Short mmCIF file of C-alpha atoms and ligand atoms in Angstrom, two decimals:
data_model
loop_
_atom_site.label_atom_id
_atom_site.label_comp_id
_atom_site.label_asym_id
_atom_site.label_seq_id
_atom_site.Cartn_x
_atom_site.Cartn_y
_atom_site.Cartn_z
CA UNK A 1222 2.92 -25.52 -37.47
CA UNK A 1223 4.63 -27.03 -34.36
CA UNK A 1224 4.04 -24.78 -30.98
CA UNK A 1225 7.63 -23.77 -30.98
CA UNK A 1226 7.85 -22.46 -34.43
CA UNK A 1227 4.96 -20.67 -33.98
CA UNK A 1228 6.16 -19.31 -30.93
CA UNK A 1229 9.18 -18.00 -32.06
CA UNK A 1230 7.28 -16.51 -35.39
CA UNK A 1231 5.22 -14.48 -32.97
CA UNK A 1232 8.52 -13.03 -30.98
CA UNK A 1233 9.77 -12.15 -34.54
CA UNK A 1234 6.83 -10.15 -36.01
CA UNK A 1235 5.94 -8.43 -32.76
CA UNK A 1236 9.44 -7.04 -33.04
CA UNK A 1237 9.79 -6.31 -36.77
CA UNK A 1238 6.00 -4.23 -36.04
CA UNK A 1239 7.16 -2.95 -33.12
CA UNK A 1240 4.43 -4.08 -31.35
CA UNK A 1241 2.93 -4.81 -27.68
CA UNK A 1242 1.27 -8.26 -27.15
CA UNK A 1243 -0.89 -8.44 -23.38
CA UNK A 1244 -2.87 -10.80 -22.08
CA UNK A 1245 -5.36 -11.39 -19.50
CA UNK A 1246 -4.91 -13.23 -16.59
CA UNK A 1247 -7.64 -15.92 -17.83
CA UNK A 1248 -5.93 -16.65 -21.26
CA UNK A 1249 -4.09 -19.85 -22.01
CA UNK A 1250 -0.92 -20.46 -20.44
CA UNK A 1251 0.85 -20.79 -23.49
CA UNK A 1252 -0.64 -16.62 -24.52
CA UNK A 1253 0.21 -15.64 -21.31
CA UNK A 1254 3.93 -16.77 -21.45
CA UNK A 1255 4.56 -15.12 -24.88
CA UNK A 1256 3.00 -11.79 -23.92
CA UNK A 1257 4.88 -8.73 -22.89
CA UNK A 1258 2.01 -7.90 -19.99
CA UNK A 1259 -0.24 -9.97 -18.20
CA UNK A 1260 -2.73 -8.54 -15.54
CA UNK A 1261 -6.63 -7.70 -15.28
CA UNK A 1262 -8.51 -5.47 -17.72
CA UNK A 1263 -7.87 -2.02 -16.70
CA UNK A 1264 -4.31 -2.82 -15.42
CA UNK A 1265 -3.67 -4.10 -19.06
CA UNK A 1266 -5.87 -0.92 -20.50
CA UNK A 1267 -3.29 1.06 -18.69
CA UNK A 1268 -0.08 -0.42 -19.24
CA UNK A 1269 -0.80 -0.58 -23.44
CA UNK A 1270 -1.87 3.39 -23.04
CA UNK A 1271 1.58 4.42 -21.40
CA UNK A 1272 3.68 1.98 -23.79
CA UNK A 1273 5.64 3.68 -26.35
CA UNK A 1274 4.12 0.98 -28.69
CA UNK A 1275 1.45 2.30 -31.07
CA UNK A 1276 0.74 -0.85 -32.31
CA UNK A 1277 -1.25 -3.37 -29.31
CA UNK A 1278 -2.91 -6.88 -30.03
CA UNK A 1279 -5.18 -7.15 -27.04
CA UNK A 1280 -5.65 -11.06 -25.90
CA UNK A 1281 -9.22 -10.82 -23.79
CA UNK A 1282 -12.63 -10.21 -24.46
CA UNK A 1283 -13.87 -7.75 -26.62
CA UNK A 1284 -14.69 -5.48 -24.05
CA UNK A 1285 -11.52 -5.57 -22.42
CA UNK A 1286 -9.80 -4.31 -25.93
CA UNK A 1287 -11.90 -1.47 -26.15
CA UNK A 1288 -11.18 -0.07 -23.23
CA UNK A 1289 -7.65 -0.33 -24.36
CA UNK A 1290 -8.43 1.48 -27.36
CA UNK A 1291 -10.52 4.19 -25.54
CA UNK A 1292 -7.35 4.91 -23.07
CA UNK A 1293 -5.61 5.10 -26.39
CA UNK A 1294 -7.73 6.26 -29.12
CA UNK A 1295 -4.25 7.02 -31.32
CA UNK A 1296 -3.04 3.49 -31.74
CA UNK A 1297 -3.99 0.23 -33.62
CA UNK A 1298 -5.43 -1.71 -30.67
CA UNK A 1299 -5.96 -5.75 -32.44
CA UNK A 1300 -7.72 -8.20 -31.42
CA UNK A 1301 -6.71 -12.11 -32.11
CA UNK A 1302 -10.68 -13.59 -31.82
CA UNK A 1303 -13.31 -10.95 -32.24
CA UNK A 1304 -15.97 -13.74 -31.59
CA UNK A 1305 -14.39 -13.41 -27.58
CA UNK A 1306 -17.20 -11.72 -25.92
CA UNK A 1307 -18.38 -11.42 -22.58
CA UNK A 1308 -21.75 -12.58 -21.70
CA UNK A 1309 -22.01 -10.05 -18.74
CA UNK A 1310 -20.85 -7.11 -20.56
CA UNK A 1311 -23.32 -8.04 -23.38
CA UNK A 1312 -25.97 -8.52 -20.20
CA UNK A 1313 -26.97 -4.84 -20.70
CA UNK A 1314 -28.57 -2.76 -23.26
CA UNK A 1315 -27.79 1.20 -23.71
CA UNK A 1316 -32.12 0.96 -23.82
CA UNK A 1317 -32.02 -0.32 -20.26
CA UNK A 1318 -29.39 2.34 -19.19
CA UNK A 1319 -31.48 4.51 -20.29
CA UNK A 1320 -34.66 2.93 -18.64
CA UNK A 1321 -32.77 3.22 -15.59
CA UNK A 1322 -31.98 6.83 -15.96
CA UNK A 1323 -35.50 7.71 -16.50
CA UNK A 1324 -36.53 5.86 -13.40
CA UNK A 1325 -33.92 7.20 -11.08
CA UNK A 1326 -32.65 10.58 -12.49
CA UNK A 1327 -31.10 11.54 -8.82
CA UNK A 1328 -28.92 8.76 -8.64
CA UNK A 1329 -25.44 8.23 -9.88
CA UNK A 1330 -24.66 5.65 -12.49
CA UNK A 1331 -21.80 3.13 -11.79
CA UNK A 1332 -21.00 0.53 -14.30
CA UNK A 1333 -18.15 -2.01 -13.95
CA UNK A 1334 -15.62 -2.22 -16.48
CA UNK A 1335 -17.25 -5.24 -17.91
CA UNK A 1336 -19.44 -3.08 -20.23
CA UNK A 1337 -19.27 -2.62 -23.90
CA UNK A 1338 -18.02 0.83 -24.97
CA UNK A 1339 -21.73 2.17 -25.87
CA UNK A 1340 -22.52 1.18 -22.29
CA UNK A 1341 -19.65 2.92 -20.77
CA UNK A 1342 -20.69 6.24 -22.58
CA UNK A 1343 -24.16 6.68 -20.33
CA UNK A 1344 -22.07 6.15 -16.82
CA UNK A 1345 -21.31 8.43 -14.32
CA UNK A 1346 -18.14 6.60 -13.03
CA UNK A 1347 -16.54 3.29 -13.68
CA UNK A 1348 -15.39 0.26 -11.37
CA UNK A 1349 -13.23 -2.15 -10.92
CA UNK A 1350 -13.82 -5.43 -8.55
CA UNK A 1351 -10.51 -3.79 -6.80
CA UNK A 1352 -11.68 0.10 -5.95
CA UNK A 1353 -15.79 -0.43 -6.41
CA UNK A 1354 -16.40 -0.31 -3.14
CA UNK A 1355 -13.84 2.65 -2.50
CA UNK A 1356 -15.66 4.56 -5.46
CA UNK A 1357 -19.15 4.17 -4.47
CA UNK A 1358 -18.56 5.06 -0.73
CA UNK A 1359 -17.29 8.25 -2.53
CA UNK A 1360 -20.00 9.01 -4.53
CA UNK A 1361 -22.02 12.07 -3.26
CA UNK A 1362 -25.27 10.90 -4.18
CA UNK A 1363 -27.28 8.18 -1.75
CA UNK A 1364 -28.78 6.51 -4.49
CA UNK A 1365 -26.39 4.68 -7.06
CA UNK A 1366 -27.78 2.33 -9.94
CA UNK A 1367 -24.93 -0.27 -9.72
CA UNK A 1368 -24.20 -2.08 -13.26
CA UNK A 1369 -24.09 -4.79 -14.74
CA UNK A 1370 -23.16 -7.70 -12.10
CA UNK A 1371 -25.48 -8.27 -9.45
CA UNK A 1372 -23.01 -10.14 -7.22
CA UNK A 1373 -20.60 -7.08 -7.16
CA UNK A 1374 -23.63 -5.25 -6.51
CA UNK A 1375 -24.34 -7.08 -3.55
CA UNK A 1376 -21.17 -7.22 -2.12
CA UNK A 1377 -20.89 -3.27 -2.65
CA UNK A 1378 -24.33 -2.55 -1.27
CA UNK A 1379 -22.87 -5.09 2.01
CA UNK A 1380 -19.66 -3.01 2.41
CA UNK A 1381 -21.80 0.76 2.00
CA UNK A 1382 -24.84 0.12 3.66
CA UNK A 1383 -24.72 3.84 4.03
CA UNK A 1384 -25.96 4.02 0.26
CA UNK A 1385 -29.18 2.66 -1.74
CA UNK A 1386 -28.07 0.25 -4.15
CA UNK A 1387 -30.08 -0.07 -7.41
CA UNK A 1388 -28.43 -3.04 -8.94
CA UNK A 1389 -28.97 -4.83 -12.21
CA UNK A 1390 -29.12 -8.40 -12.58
CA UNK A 1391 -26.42 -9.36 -14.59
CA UNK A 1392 -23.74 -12.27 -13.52
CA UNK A 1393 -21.11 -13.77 -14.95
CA UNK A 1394 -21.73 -17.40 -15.86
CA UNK A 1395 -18.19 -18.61 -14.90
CA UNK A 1396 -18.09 -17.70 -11.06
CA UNK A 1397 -21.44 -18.19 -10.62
CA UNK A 1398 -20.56 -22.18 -10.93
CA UNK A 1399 -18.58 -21.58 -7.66
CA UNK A 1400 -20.78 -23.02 -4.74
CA UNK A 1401 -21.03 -22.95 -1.32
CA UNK A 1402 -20.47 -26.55 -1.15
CA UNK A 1403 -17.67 -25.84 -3.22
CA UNK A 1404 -15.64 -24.22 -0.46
CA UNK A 1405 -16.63 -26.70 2.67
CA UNK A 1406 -15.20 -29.11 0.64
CA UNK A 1407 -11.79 -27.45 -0.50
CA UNK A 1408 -11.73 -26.34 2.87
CA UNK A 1409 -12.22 -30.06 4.40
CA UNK A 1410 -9.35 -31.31 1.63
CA UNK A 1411 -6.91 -28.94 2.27
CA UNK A 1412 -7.13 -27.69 6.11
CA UNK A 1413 -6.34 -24.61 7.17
CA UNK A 1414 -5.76 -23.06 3.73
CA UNK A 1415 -7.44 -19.29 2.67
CA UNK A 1416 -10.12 -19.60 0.13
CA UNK A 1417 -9.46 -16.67 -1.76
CA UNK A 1418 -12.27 -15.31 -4.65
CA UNK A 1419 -13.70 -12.98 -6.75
CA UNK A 1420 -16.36 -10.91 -5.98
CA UNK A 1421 -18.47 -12.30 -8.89
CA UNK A 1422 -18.93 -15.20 -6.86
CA UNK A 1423 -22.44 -16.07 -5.60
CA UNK A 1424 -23.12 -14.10 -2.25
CA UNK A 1425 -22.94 -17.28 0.31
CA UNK A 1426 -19.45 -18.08 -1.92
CA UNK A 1427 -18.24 -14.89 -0.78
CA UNK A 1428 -19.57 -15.06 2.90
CA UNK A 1429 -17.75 -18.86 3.22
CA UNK A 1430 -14.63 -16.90 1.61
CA UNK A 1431 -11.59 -15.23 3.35
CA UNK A 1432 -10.63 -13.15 0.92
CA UNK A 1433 -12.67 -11.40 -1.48
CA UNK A 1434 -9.90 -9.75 -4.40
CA UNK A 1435 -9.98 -9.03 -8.13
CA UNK A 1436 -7.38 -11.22 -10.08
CA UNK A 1437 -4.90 -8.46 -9.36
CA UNK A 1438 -5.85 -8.32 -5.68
CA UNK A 1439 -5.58 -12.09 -5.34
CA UNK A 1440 -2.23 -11.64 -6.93
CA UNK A 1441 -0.72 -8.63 -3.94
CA UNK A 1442 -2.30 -11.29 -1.55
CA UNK A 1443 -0.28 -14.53 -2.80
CA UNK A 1444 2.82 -12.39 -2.89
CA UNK A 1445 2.55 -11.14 -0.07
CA UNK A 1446 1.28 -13.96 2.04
CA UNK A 1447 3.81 -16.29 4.06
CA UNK A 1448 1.36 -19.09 3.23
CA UNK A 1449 2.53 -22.00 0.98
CA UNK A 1450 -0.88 -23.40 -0.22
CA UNK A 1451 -4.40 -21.27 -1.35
CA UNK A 1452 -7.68 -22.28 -2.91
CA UNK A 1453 -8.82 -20.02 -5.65
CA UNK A 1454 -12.62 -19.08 -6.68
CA UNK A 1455 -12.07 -17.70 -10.35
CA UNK A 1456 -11.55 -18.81 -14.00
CA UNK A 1457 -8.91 -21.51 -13.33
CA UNK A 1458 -6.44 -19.88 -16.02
CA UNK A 1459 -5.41 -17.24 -13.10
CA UNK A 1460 -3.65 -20.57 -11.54
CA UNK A 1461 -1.41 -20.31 -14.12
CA UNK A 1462 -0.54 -16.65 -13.28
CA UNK A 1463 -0.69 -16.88 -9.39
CA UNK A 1464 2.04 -19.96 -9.86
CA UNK A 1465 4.67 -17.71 -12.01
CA UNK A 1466 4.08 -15.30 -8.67
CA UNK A 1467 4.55 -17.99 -6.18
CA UNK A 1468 6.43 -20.86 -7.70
CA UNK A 1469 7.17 -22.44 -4.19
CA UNK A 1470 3.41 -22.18 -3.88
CA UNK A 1471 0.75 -24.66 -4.30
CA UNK A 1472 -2.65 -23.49 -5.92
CA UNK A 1473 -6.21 -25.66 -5.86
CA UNK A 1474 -9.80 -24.16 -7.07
CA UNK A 1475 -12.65 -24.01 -5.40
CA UNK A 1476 -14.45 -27.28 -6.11
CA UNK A 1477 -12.96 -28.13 -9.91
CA UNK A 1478 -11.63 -26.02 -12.23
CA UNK A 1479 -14.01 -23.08 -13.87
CA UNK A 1480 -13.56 -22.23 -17.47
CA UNK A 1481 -14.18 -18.58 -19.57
CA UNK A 1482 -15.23 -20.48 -22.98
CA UNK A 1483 -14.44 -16.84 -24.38
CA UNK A 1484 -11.47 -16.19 -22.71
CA UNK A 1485 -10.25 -19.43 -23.68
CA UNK A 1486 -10.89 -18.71 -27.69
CA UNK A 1487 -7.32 -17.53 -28.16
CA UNK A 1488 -5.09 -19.71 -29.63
CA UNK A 1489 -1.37 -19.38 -30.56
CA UNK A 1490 -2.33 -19.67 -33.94
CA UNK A 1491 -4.91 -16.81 -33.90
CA UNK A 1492 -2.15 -14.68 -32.59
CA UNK A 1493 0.67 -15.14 -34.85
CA UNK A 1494 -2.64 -14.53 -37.67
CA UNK A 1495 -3.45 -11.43 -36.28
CA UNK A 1496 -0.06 -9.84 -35.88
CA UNK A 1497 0.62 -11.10 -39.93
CA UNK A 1498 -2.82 -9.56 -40.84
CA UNK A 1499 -2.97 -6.46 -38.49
CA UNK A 1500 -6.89 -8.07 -37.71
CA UNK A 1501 -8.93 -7.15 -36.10
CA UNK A 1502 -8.53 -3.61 -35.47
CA UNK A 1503 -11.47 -2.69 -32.58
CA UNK A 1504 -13.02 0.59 -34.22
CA UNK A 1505 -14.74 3.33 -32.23
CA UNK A 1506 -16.01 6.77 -33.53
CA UNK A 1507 -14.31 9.97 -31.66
CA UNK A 1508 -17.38 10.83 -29.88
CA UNK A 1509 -17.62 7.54 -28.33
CA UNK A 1510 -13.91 7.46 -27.39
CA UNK A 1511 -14.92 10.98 -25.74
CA UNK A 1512 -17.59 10.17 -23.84
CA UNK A 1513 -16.54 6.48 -22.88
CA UNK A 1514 -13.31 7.71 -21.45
CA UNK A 1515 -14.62 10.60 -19.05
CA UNK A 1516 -16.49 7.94 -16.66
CA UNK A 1517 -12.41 6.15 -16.69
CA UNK A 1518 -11.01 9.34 -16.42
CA UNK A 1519 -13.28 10.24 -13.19
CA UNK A 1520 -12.30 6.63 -11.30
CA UNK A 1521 -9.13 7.07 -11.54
CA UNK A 1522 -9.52 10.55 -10.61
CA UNK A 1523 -11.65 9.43 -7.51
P1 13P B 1023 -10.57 -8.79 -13.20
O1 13P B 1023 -10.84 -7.36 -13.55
O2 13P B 1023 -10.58 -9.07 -11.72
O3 13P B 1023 -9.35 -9.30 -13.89
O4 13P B 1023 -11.79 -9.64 -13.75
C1 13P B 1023 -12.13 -9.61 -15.08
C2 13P B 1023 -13.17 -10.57 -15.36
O5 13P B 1023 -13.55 -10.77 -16.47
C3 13P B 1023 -13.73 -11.28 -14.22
O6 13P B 1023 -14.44 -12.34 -14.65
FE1 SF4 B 1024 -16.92 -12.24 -18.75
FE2 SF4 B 1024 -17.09 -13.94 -16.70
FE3 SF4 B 1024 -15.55 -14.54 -18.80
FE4 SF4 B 1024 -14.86 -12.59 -17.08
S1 SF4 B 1024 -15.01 -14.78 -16.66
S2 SF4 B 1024 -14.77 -12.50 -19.31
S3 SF4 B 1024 -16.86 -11.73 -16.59
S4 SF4 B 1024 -17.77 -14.30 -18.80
#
């Protein structure tokens, strides 16, 4: 089926269903520009949970989908490509949580989004890459296992040094590509322009960085910036999104472009299947929904 067709099929059975389509910032540019929503993970999470929609298809990771489903346990949340995972949610085990907990039973747990739902339930809080630092200055305990991305970890523990960081070794394989190299040379090809990335990054990326933001925090910055060029340390399918921001803008990554093999899984064609089939629905029993949701409910309550 041509891309246009297939296009338009999708427009016509998300409005016969009556339902919401989002995508990540890191999806193609061809799911992005057929979804209702774009944004990160718990901005998406969010948005599908206040939608009068009941019926969402999800286009992330898998992870990303059930935290949609857990902010909104009464609707279908679908998923186009169940095989999307994320290597550094998968990184830990509920066994290791629980390892940890053993080991350090005085210290609070903080686990970044990027954790499967099983994960999620053992946590004392979530974060984001946006408010981790906020949330963990706020924590009352001094010790704080940090979970599952060691990079984040770092950058926290560099920003509270007030607090004993515990962090796991997890990373995600994507920014970890960035290098420092990387940025002396983006920075000698395009002079004078902000190197902006995530805080997955590898700690010296960061330090040559300067801006450290989220895909959502990268996005305020562009739109807020009067600057007409920026090099970008993330998966290169934010480009996409930080152009439709800043059109008069020009946009270069950090060393070449950095690809999410999962993220990348989602096809047009896998998302006009899964809106015809309803599949597949992410399943979670109620007492996982309860207990995955109060570490949520208690970040954005901090
Ligand atoms: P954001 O929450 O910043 O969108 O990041 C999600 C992610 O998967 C980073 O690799
Ligand atoms: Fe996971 Fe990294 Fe891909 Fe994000 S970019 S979904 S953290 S593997």
């Amino acid at each position: 089926m041509e891309k246009n067709e297939m296009i338009a099929k999708i427009k016509e059975l998300k409005a016969k269903k009556g339902a919401l389509i989002v995508a990540h910032n890191y999806q193609i540019p061809e799911i992005q520009d057929v979804a209702d929503f774009t944004g990160d993970s718990l901005e998406l999470a969010r948005k599908t949970a206040a939608a009068p929609e009941k019926l969402i298809v999800f286009c992330g990771v898998k992870f990303m989908a059930e935290t949609a489903k857990i902010l909104s346990p009464d609707k279908k949340v679908l998923i186009p490509r169940i095989d999307a995972g994320c290597p550094l949610a998968d990184c830990i085990t509920v066994e290791e949580v629980k390892e940890y907990r053993k080991k350090y039973p005085n210290a609070a747990f903080a686990g970044y989004v990027n954790t499967n739902a099983e994960v999620k339930v053992l946590l004392d809080v979530c974060v984001t890459s946006a408010n981790a630092v906020d949330i963990v200055r706020k924590l009352p305990q001094k010790q704080v296992v940090f979970l599952p991305d060691k990079n984040l970890g770092y950058w926290v523990q560099k920003s509270v040094p007030e607090k004993e960081l515990i962090i796991h070794q997890g990373g995600c394989i994507v920014h970890r590509q960035f290098t420092k190299e990387d940025v002396i040379k983006s920075r000698e090809a395009h002079p004078g322009t902000k190197v902006i990335v995530h805080p997955e990054c590898e700690p010296e990326v960061v330090d040559a960085a300067d801006v450290v933001a989220s895909t959502a925090g990268m996005i305020k910055f562009v739109r807020e910036s009067p600057d007409k060029q920026f090099i970008i340390g993330t998966e290169e399918g934010h480009i996409h999104r930080l152009k439709k921001e800043r059109p008069d803008a020009e946009f270069f990554s950090v060393g070449s472009a950095k690809i999410c093999v999962n993220m990348k899984k989602t096809r047009l064609s896998d998302l006009l299947a899964c809106l015809e089939q309803e599949k597949t629905e992410i399943i979670l029993d109620k007492d996982t929904i309860k207990n995955a949701i109060r570490p949520i409910e208690k970040m954005v309550a901090m």
